[in-house]
CSV table of C-alpha atoms and ligand atoms in Angstrom, one decimal:
chain,number,residue,atom,x,y,z
A,1,MET,CA,72.5,52.1,51.9
A,2,ASN,CA,72.5,55.7,52.2
A,3,LYS,CA,71.7,58.3,49.3
A,4,THR,CA,74.8,60.4,49.4
A,5,ARG,CA,76.3,58.5,46.3
A,6,ARG,CA,73.2,58.5,44.6
A,7,ARG,CA,72.9,62.1,44.9
A,8,PHE,CA,76.3,62.8,44.1
A,9,LEU,CA,76.4,60.9,40.9
A,10,LYS,CA,72.8,61.7,39.7
A,11,SER,CA,74.3,64.1,37.1
A,12,SER,CA,77.5,61.9,36.3
A,13,LEU,CA,78.2,60.5,33.2
A,14,LEU,CA,81.0,58.6,34.0
A,15,GLY,CA,81.1,57.1,36.2
A,16,GLY,CA,85.9,50.1,55.4
A,17,ALA,CA,86.6,48.9,57.8
A,18,ALA,CA,88.2,52.1,57.7
A,19,VAL,CA,91.3,52.4,55.7
A,20,ALA,CA,93.9,53.7,58.3
A,21,ALA,CA,93.2,57.4,58.0
A,22,GLY,CA,95.8,60.1,58.0
A,23,CYS,CA,99.3,60.9,56.6
A,24,ALA,CA,101.0,57.9,57.6
A,25,PRO,CA,104.3,58.6,59.5
A,26,ALA,CA,107.2,58.6,57.1
A,27,SER,CA,110.1,56.2,57.9
A,28,GLU,CA,113.5,57.8,58.0
A,29,THR,CA,114.4,56.6,54.7
A,30,GLU,CA,111.2,58.0,53.3
A,31,GLN,CA,111.8,61.5,54.9
A,32,ASP,CA,115.3,61.5,53.6
A,33,HIS,CA,113.8,60.7,50.1
A,34,ALA,CA,111.2,63.3,50.4
A,35,ASN,CA,113.8,66.0,51.1
A,36,GLU,CA,116.0,65.0,47.8
A,37,PRO,CA,115.2,66.5,44.6
A,38,SER,CA,113.2,64.0,42.8
A,39,ARG,CA,114.8,61.6,40.5
A,40,PRO,CA,113.0,60.5,37.3
A,41,LEU,CA,110.4,57.9,38.1
A,42,ASP,CA,109.0,55.0,36.3
A,43,ILE,CA,105.2,55.6,36.6
A,44,LEU,CA,102.7,53.2,35.6
A,45,ILE,CA,99.1,54.6,35.3
A,46,LEU,CA,96.2,52.2,35.1
A,47,GLY,CA,93.9,54.2,32.7
A,48,GLY,CA,95.3,57.5,31.7
A,49,THR,CA,93.4,58.3,28.4
A,50,GLY,CA,90.1,59.6,29.9
A,51,PHE,CA,89.6,62.9,31.5
A,52,ILE,CA,92.0,63.1,34.5
A,53,GLY,CA,94.5,60.6,33.0
A,54,PRO,CA,96.1,62.6,30.3
A,55,HIS,CA,96.4,65.7,32.7
A,56,MET,CA,98.4,63.3,34.9
A,57,VAL,CA,100.5,61.9,31.9
A,58,ARG,CA,101.5,65.6,30.6
A,59,GLU,CA,102.4,66.7,34.3
A,60,ALA,CA,104.5,63.8,34.8
A,61,LEU,CA,106.2,63.9,31.6
A,62,ARG,CA,106.6,67.6,31.7
A,63,ARG,CA,108.5,66.9,35.1
A,64,GLY,CA,110.9,64.4,33.2
A,65,HIS,CA,109.4,61.1,34.5
A,66,THR,CA,108.7,58.0,32.4
A,67,VAL,CA,104.9,57.1,32.0
A,68,SER,CA,103.5,53.9,30.9
A,69,LEU,CA,99.9,53.1,30.5
A,70,PHE,CA,97.5,50.1,31.2
A,71,ASN,CA,94.3,50.2,29.6
A,72,ARG,CA,92.2,48.3,26.9
A,73,GLY,CA,93.1,50.6,23.9
A,74,ARG,CA,89.6,51.7,23.5
A,75,THR,CA,89.4,55.1,25.0
A,76,ASN,CA,91.2,57.9,23.0
A,77,SER,CA,93.9,55.5,21.8
A,78,GLU,CA,95.5,57.8,19.6
A,79,LEU,CA,96.4,60.2,22.5
A,80,PHE,CA,100.0,59.0,23.6
A,81,PRO,CA,101.4,57.2,20.6
A,82,ASP,CA,105.1,57.4,22.2
A,83,LEU,CA,104.0,55.8,25.6
A,84,LYS,CA,104.5,52.3,26.3
A,85,LEU,CA,101.0,50.6,26.3
A,86,TYR,CA,100.5,47.4,28.6
A,87,LYS,CA,97.1,46.2,26.8
A,88,GLY,CA,94.5,44.6,28.9
A,89,ASP,CA,91.4,44.6,30.9
A,90,ARG,CA,91.1,45.1,34.5
A,91,ASN,CA,88.6,42.3,34.6
A,92,ASN,CA,90.9,39.1,34.6
A,93,GLY,CA,93.1,40.4,32.0
A,94,LEU,CA,96.3,41.9,33.8
A,95,GLN,CA,98.9,39.4,32.2
A,96,SER,CA,100.5,42.1,30.1
A,97,LEU,CA,102.0,43.6,33.3
A,98,GLU,CA,103.5,40.4,34.4
A,99,GLY,CA,107.3,40.7,34.5
A,100,GLY,CA,107.3,44.5,34.6
A,101,LYS,CA,108.6,46.9,37.2
A,102,TRP,CA,107.7,50.5,38.1
A,103,ASP,CA,108.6,52.9,41.0
A,104,VAL,CA,104.8,54.1,41.3
A,105,VAL,CA,101.5,53.2,40.2
A,106,VAL,CA,98.5,55.5,39.7
A,107,ASP,CA,95.1,53.7,39.7
A,108,ASN,CA,92.5,56.2,37.8
A,109,SER,CA,90.3,53.1,36.8
A,110,GLY,CA,89.4,51.3,39.7
A,111,TYR,CA,85.7,50.9,40.5
A,112,VAL,CA,85.4,47.1,41.4
A,113,PRO,CA,87.3,46.1,44.6
A,114,ARG,CA,88.1,42.7,43.1
A,115,HIS,CA,89.8,44.6,40.1
A,116,VAL,CA,91.8,46.8,42.6
A,117,ALA,CA,92.8,43.9,44.7
A,118,ASP,CA,94.2,42.0,41.8
A,119,SER,CA,96.0,44.9,40.4
A,120,ALA,CA,97.5,45.7,43.9
A,121,ARG,CA,98.4,42.1,44.6
A,122,LEU,CA,100.2,41.9,41.2
A,123,LEU,CA,102.1,45.1,41.6
A,124,LEU,CA,103.3,44.8,45.2
A,125,PRO,CA,106.4,43.3,44.4
A,126,VAL,CA,107.2,45.4,41.4
A,127,ALA,CA,106.3,48.8,42.8
A,128,SER,CA,107.1,50.8,45.8
A,129,HIS,CA,103.9,52.9,45.9
A,130,TYR,CA,100.1,52.9,44.9
A,131,LEU,CA,98.1,55.8,44.4
A,132,TYR,CA,94.6,55.3,44.3
A,133,ILE,CA,92.0,57.9,42.8
A,134,SER,CA,88.9,57.7,44.9
A,135,THR,CA,86.0,60.1,45.5
A,136,ILE,CA,84.3,62.0,48.2
A,137,SER,CA,81.2,59.8,47.1
A,138,VAL,CA,82.8,57.3,49.9
A,139,TYR,CA,81.4,59.5,52.6
A,140,GLU,CA,78.1,58.6,54.4
A,141,ILE,CA,75.9,61.7,54.9
A,142,SER,CA,77.4,63.4,58.0
A,143,PRO,CA,77.4,66.6,59.7
A,144,ALA,CA,79.7,69.1,58.0
A,145,PRO,CA,82.5,69.5,57.5
A,146,ILE,CA,83.4,66.1,56.2
A,147,THR,CA,87.0,65.2,56.9
A,148,GLU,CA,89.0,62.3,56.1
A,149,ASP,CA,87.9,60.6,59.3
A,150,SER,CA,84.2,60.9,58.6
A,151,PRO,CA,82.2,57.7,58.3
A,152,LEU,CA,82.3,55.9,55.0
A,153,ALA,CA,79.6,54.3,53.2
A,154,THR,CA,79.1,50.5,53.2
A,155,MET,CA,76.9,48.1,51.1
A,156,PRO,CA,75.3,45.0,52.4
A,157,ASP,CA,76.6,42.5,49.7
A,158,GLU,CA,80.3,43.5,49.0
A,159,THR,CA,80.7,41.1,46.3
A,160,VAL,CA,78.4,43.2,44.0
A,161,GLU,CA,80.3,44.2,41.1
A,162,GLU,CA,77.9,46.4,39.1
A,163,VAL,CA,78.6,50.3,39.3
A,164,THR,CA,75.5,52.2,39.9
A,165,ASN,CA,74.7,55.6,41.5
A,166,GLU,CA,74.1,53.6,44.6
A,167,THR,CA,76.9,51.2,44.8
A,168,TYR,CA,79.5,53.7,43.3
A,169,GLY,CA,80.6,55.2,46.7
A,170,PRO,CA,80.7,52.1,49.0
A,171,MET,CA,82.5,50.2,46.3
A,172,LYS,CA,85.3,53.2,45.9
A,173,ALA,CA,85.6,52.7,49.7
A,174,LEU,CA,86.1,49.1,49.4
A,175,CYS,CA,88.7,49.7,46.7
A,176,GLU,CA,90.4,52.1,49.1
A,177,GLN,CA,90.6,49.1,51.6
A,178,ARG,CA,91.9,46.7,49.0
A,179,VAL,CA,94.8,49.1,48.1
A,180,VAL,CA,95.8,49.6,51.7
A,181,GLY,CA,95.4,46.0,52.6
A,182,GLU,CA,98.1,45.1,49.9
A,183,PHE,CA,100.5,48.1,50.0
A,184,GLY,CA,100.1,49.0,53.7
A,185,SER,CA,99.1,52.6,55.0
A,186,ASP,CA,102.7,54.0,54.3
A,187,ARG,CA,102.9,53.0,50.9
A,188,ALA,CA,99.5,53.8,49.6
A,189,THR,CA,98.0,57.2,48.7
A,190,ILE,CA,94.4,57.6,48.6
A,191,LEU,CA,93.0,60.9,46.9
A,192,ARG,CA,89.3,61.7,47.2
A,193,PRO,CA,88.4,64.4,44.7
A,194,THR,CA,85.2,66.3,44.6
A,195,TYR,CA,83.7,67.4,41.1
A,196,ILE,CA,86.7,67.5,39.0
A,197,CYS,CA,86.4,70.1,36.3
A,198,GLY,CA,88.5,72.0,33.8
A,199,PRO,CA,89.5,71.3,30.2
A,200,GLY,CA,88.3,67.9,28.9
A,201,ASP,CA,85.7,67.1,31.6
A,202,ARG,CA,83.1,64.9,29.9
A,203,THR,CA,80.2,65.3,32.7
A,204,ASP,CA,79.7,69.1,31.9
A,205,ARG,CA,78.7,69.3,35.5
A,206,TYR,CA,80.8,72.4,36.2
A,207,THR,CA,81.1,73.3,32.7
A,208,TYR,CA,77.4,73.9,32.3
A,209,TRP,CA,77.6,77.1,34.3
A,210,PRO,CA,80.0,79.2,32.3
A,211,VAL,CA,78.8,77.8,29.0
A,212,ARG,CA,75.2,78.7,29.9
A,213,THR,CA,76.1,82.1,31.0
A,214,MET,CA,77.8,82.5,27.7
A,215,ARG,CA,74.4,82.3,25.8
A,216,GLY,CA,73.2,85.5,27.7
A,217,GLY,CA,69.8,86.6,28.6
A,218,GLU,CA,68.0,85.7,31.7
A,219,MET,CA,69.4,82.5,33.7
A,220,LEU,CA,68.0,80.4,36.5
A,221,TRP,CA,70.4,80.3,39.4
A,222,PRO,CA,69.6,78.1,42.3
A,223,GLY,CA,69.4,79.1,46.0
A,224,THR,CA,71.5,82.3,46.8
A,225,PRO,CA,74.9,83.6,45.8
A,226,GLY,CA,76.4,82.7,49.3
A,227,ASP,CA,75.5,78.9,48.8
A,228,ASP,CA,78.6,77.0,49.2
A,229,ILE,CA,80.2,74.9,46.4
A,230,GLN,CA,83.4,72.9,45.8
A,231,ILE,CA,85.4,71.6,42.6
A,232,ILE,CA,88.9,70.5,42.0
A,233,ASP,CA,90.4,71.8,38.7
A,234,VAL,CA,91.8,68.7,37.0
A,235,ARG,CA,95.2,70.3,36.4
A,236,ASP,CA,95.6,70.9,40.4
A,237,LEU,CA,94.6,67.3,41.1
A,238,ALA,CA,97.2,66.2,38.4
A,239,THR,CA,100.0,68.4,39.9
A,240,PHE,CA,99.3,67.1,43.4
A,241,THR,CA,99.2,63.6,42.2
A,242,VAL,CA,102.7,63.8,40.7
A,243,ASP,CA,104.0,65.7,43.8
A,244,CYS,CA,102.5,62.9,46.0
A,245,LEU,CA,104.4,60.3,43.7
A,246,GLU,CA,107.6,62.2,43.7
A,247,LYS,CA,107.5,62.5,47.8
A,248,ARG,CA,105.9,59.2,48.4
A,249,THR,CA,103.3,61.2,50.3
A,250,ALA,CA,101.3,58.4,52.0
A,251,GLY,CA,97.7,58.8,53.4
A,252,ILE,CA,94.2,59.9,52.6
A,253,PHE,CA,93.3,63.5,51.3
A,254,ASN,CA,90.3,65.1,50.3
A,255,THR,CA,91.2,67.1,47.3
A,256,VAL,CA,88.8,70.1,47.0
A,257,THR,CA,88.7,73.6,46.9
A,258,PRO,CA,89.1,75.2,50.5
A,259,LEU,CA,86.1,75.0,52.8
A,260,ARG,CA,83.8,77.8,52.0
A,261,SER,CA,86.2,79.6,49.7
A,262,PHE,CA,83.8,79.4,46.8
A,263,GLN,CA,80.2,80.2,46.5
A,264,MET,CA,77.5,80.2,43.7
A,265,GLY,CA,77.9,83.9,43.5
A,266,ASP,CA,81.6,83.3,42.8
A,267,LEU,CA,80.8,80.9,40.0
A,268,LEU,CA,78.4,83.5,38.5
A,269,ASP,CA,81.1,86.4,38.7
A,270,ASP,CA,83.7,84.1,37.1
A,271,SER,CA,81.3,83.0,34.3
A,272,LEU,CA,80.4,86.4,33.6
A,273,ALA,CA,83.9,87.6,33.7
A,274,VAL,CA,85.4,85.0,31.3
A,275,THR,CA,82.5,85.1,28.9
A,276,GLY,CA,81.7,88.8,28.8
A,277,ALA,CA,78.1,87.9,28.4
A,278,ASP,CA,74.9,90.1,29.0
A,279,THR,CA,73.3,87.7,31.3
A,280,THR,CA,71.0,88.4,34.0
A,281,ALA,CA,70.9,85.9,37.1
A,282,VAL,CA,67.5,85.1,38.3
A,283,TRP,CA,67.8,83.3,41.9
A,284,VAL,CA,65.1,81.0,42.8
A,285,ASP,CA,64.6,79.7,46.1
A,286,LYS,CA,64.2,76.2,47.6
A,287,ALA,CA,60.3,75.9,47.5
A,288,PHE,CA,60.4,76.7,43.8
A,289,ILE,CA,63.4,74.1,43.2
A,290,ASP,CA,61.4,71.3,45.3
A,291,GLU,CA,58.2,72.1,43.5
A,292,HIS,CA,59.6,71.8,40.1
A,293,LYS,CA,62.0,68.8,41.1
A,294,LEU,CA,65.1,70.7,40.2
A,295,ALA,CA,67.4,69.3,42.7
A,296,GLU,CA,67.1,65.9,40.9
A,297,GLY,CA,68.7,64.5,37.6
A,298,GLY,CA,71.5,66.9,37.0
A,299,ALA,CA,69.3,69.9,36.2
A,300,LEU,CA,71.3,72.1,38.6
A,301,PRO,CA,74.7,70.3,38.8
A,302,ILE,CA,77.2,70.8,41.6
A,303,TRP,CA,74.8,73.0,43.8
A,304,GLU,CA,73.5,71.6,47.1
A,305,HIS,CA,70.9,73.6,49.1
A,306,PRO,CA,72.7,74.8,52.4
A,307,ASP,CA,69.7,73.4,54.5
A,308,GLY,CA,69.2,70.2,52.4
A,309,GLU,CA,70.2,66.7,53.1
A,310,TYR,CA,73.3,66.7,51.1
A,311,ALA,CA,74.8,70.2,52.1
A,312,SER,CA,77.7,68.6,53.7
A,313,LEU,CA,79.0,67.4,50.1
A,314,SER,CA,79.8,70.9,49.5
A,315,LEU,CA,81.5,71.4,53.0
A,316,VAL,CA,84.5,69.0,52.6
A,317,ASP,CA,87.5,69.9,54.6
A,318,GLY,CA,90.6,69.8,52.4
A,319,SER,CA,93.1,71.0,54.9
A,320,ARG,CA,95.1,68.1,55.1
A,321,ALA,CA,95.9,67.9,51.4
A,322,ALA,CA,96.6,71.8,51.5
A,323,ALA,CA,99.2,71.0,54.2
A,324,ALA,CA,100.6,68.4,51.9
A,325,GLY,CA,101.1,70.7,49.1
A,326,LEU,CA,97.8,71.0,47.0
A,327,LYS,CA,97.3,74.2,45.5
A,328,ASN,CA,94.2,75.3,44.1
A,329,ARG,CA,94.3,77.9,41.3
A,330,PRO,CA,91.9,80.7,41.2
A,331,THR,CA,88.5,79.7,39.9
A,332,ARG,CA,88.5,82.4,37.4
A,333,GLU,CA,91.4,80.5,35.7
A,334,THR,CA,89.4,77.3,35.5
A,335,ALA,CA,86.2,79.1,34.1
A,336,ARG,CA,88.5,80.9,31.6
A,337,ASP,CA,90.2,77.6,30.5
A,338,THR,CA,87.0,75.5,30.5
A,339,ILE,CA,85.5,78.1,28.0
A,340,ALA,CA,88.5,78.2,25.8
A,341,TRP,CA,88.6,74.3,25.7
A,342,TRP,CA,84.7,74.2,25.2
A,343,LYS,CA,85.1,76.5,22.1
A,344,THR,CA,87.3,74.1,20.4
A,345,LEU,CA,84.8,71.2,20.6
A,346,PRO,CA,82.8,70.2,17.4
A,347,ALA,CA,79.3,72.1,17.1
A,348,ASP,CA,77.4,69.0,17.8
A,349,ARG,CA,79.2,68.5,21.1
A,350,ARG,CA,78.7,72.2,22.0
A,351,GLY,CA,75.1,72.2,21.3
A,352,ASN,CA,74.5,69.3,23.5
A,353,LEU,CA,75.3,70.1,27.1
A,354,ARG,CA,75.1,66.7,28.9
A,355,VAL,CA,73.4,68.3,32.3
A,356,GLY,CA,71.8,71.4,33.1
A,357,LEU,CA,68.7,73.0,32.3
A,358,LYS,CA,67.7,72.8,28.4
A,359,ALA,CA,66.7,76.2,27.0
A,360,GLU,CA,63.3,75.6,26.7
A,361,ARG,CA,62.8,74.3,30.0
A,362,GLU,CA,64.5,77.2,31.7
A,363,LYS,CA,62.3,79.6,30.0
A,364,GLU,CA,59.2,78.0,31.2
A,365,LEU,CA,60.6,77.9,34.5
A,366,LEU,CA,61.5,81.5,34.6
A,367,ASP,CA,58.2,82.3,33.4
A,368,LEU,CA,56.5,80.5,36.2
A,369,TRP,CA,58.8,82.1,38.7
A,370,HIS,CA,58.1,85.6,37.4
A,371,ILE,CA,54.5,84.9,37.7
A,372,ARG,CA,54.9,83.6,41.3
A,373,SER,CA,57.0,86.5,42.1
A,374,GLY,CA,54.7,89.0,40.6
A,375,VAL,CA,57.4,90.2,37.9
A,376,ARG,CA,56.6,90.9,34.5
A,377,THR,CA,58.4,88.6,32.0
A,378,GLY,CA,60.4,89.5,29.1
A,379,VAL,CA,63.9,91.3,29.1
B,401,NAP,N1,84.9,63.1,37.1
B,401,NAP,C1,84.7,63.5,38.4
B,401,NAP,O1,84.4,64.4,38.6
B,401,NAP,C2,85.2,62.5,39.3
B,401,NAP,C3,85.3,62.7,40.7
B,401,NAP,C4,85.5,62.1,41.7
B,401,NAP,C5,86.5,60.9,41.4
B,401,NAP,N2,86.6,60.5,40.0
B,401,NAP,C6,87.4,59.4,39.7
B,401,NAP,O2,88.2,59.8,38.7
B,401,NAP,C7,88.4,58.5,38.0
B,401,NAP,C8,88.2,58.3,36.6
B,401,NAP,O3,88.9,59.3,35.9
B,401,NAP,P1,89.0,59.3,34.2
B,401,NAP,O4,88.0,58.5,33.6
B,401,NAP,O5,89.1,60.8,33.8
B,401,NAP,O6,90.4,58.4,34.2
B,401,NAP,P2,91.4,58.2,33.0
B,401,NAP,O7,92.6,57.6,33.5
B,401,NAP,O8,91.6,59.5,32.4
B,401,NAP,O9,90.5,57.3,32.1
B,401,NAP,C9,89.8,56.1,32.4
B,401,NAP,C10,90.7,55.0,31.9
B,401,NAP,O10,90.6,53.8,32.2
B,401,NAP,C11,90.7,52.8,31.1
B,401,NAP,N3,89.8,51.6,31.5
B,401,NAP,C12,88.6,51.8,31.5
B,401,NAP,N4,88.0,50.5,31.9
B,401,NAP,C13,89.1,49.9,32.0
B,401,NAP,C14,89.3,48.5,32.1
B,401,NAP,N5,88.0,47.5,32.4
B,401,NAP,N6,90.4,47.7,32.0
B,401,NAP,C15,91.5,48.4,31.6
B,401,NAP,N7,91.4,49.9,31.5
B,401,NAP,C16,90.2,50.4,31.5
B,401,NAP,C17,90.3,53.8,30.0
B,401,NAP,O11,90.8,53.1,28.8
B,401,NAP,P3,90.1,52.0,27.9
B,401,NAP,O12,88.7,52.3,27.8
B,401,NAP,O13,91.0,51.9,26.6
B,401,NAP,O14,90.5,50.7,28.6
B,401,NAP,C18,91.0,54.9,30.4
B,401,NAP,O15,92.4,55.1,29.9
B,401,NAP,C19,87.7,57.4,38.5
B,401,NAP,O16,88.6,56.8,39.6
B,401,NAP,C20,86.5,58.2,39.4
B,401,NAP,O17,86.1,57.4,40.4
B,401,NAP,C21,86.0,61.1,39.1
């Protein structure tokens, strides 16, 4: 088992036989359909009340579609009192869906191949299209750029159902296979997002950077301002998801900011611009990062060293999704709205970033860095 997924999820709190890759050729009927103005759809979302789900629900409702949810009623159950809820557990509890009928299904909550196979099999006769939210963690470490045709991670025992940092990626790859196995490549859409960020993100992996910047003072930044990173704003993902449903866009799509369009220096500039903070960036090099094991455990989320083993995770080619209509908003807007959302959270949550360097540790590291670089401490 490779380390790609392990590394990708290191800081996460959530969390094949190759699926026929690429945009499936649309049939004549489907092409006709794609050119028509979209009629209101009956959309079933498996999940819908976590982070990405609510953005998708709101976007679909805004466009006049009807949305139903399937979940256990545990997570943010107060969010959508007006939507029909099919209550159940993906683990052998799909009964409430029996007898239903929908135009399209969005699967946000599929981590276990058996669960995805069960829902796809049950829904095949009663829905025309299945959109599965996957991840770039499905990829093996491979040379950059990663495209939809890059090799996928595998696992020795495909019956394993425990989601860990190591099994997450290969299990998601198997889930993709199950969807296409039931619905076929012309009725299935697989979206592979990178770090999803923006208002509501529970992982803080992107949020850490603008929020820490807001605190001011000296701030440790890894590598150089030119190091590539990639994100996907949750609202852009939601818009693209609903676009795909309306057009029945089949195929596999990396959903990321465009290749080499966003660097750590841009993240710093965005963070400074939206917070107006008086923060001084101190860029530390790879030797220092390695010496203090900062590349592990979510201390420096999202960043990958350009010469490191996992550099290609920041170099994922999203041109296929862009050609299919994915639009990425300016990253500054993501930073602005993330900060605005963050300020609405209760104080105890705001005082407790889930990843990134804690203040004391950061100060200690900066002191060490200054001693090593022969620079006096104190700002
Ligand atoms: N966050 C990232 O950066 C990132 C990156 C790449 C891919 N992804 C993918 O994004 C998806 C997760 O997004 P999200 O959590 O924001 O989705 P979501 O749709 O917003 O929320 C998860 C939903 O799944 C439901 N659920 C969980 N376990 C269930 C079960 N056993 N049976 C029925 N329903 C269940 C939860 O409700 P109940 O608890 O009430 O059941 C909740 O509604 C995953 O597919 C993940 O692989 C995330």
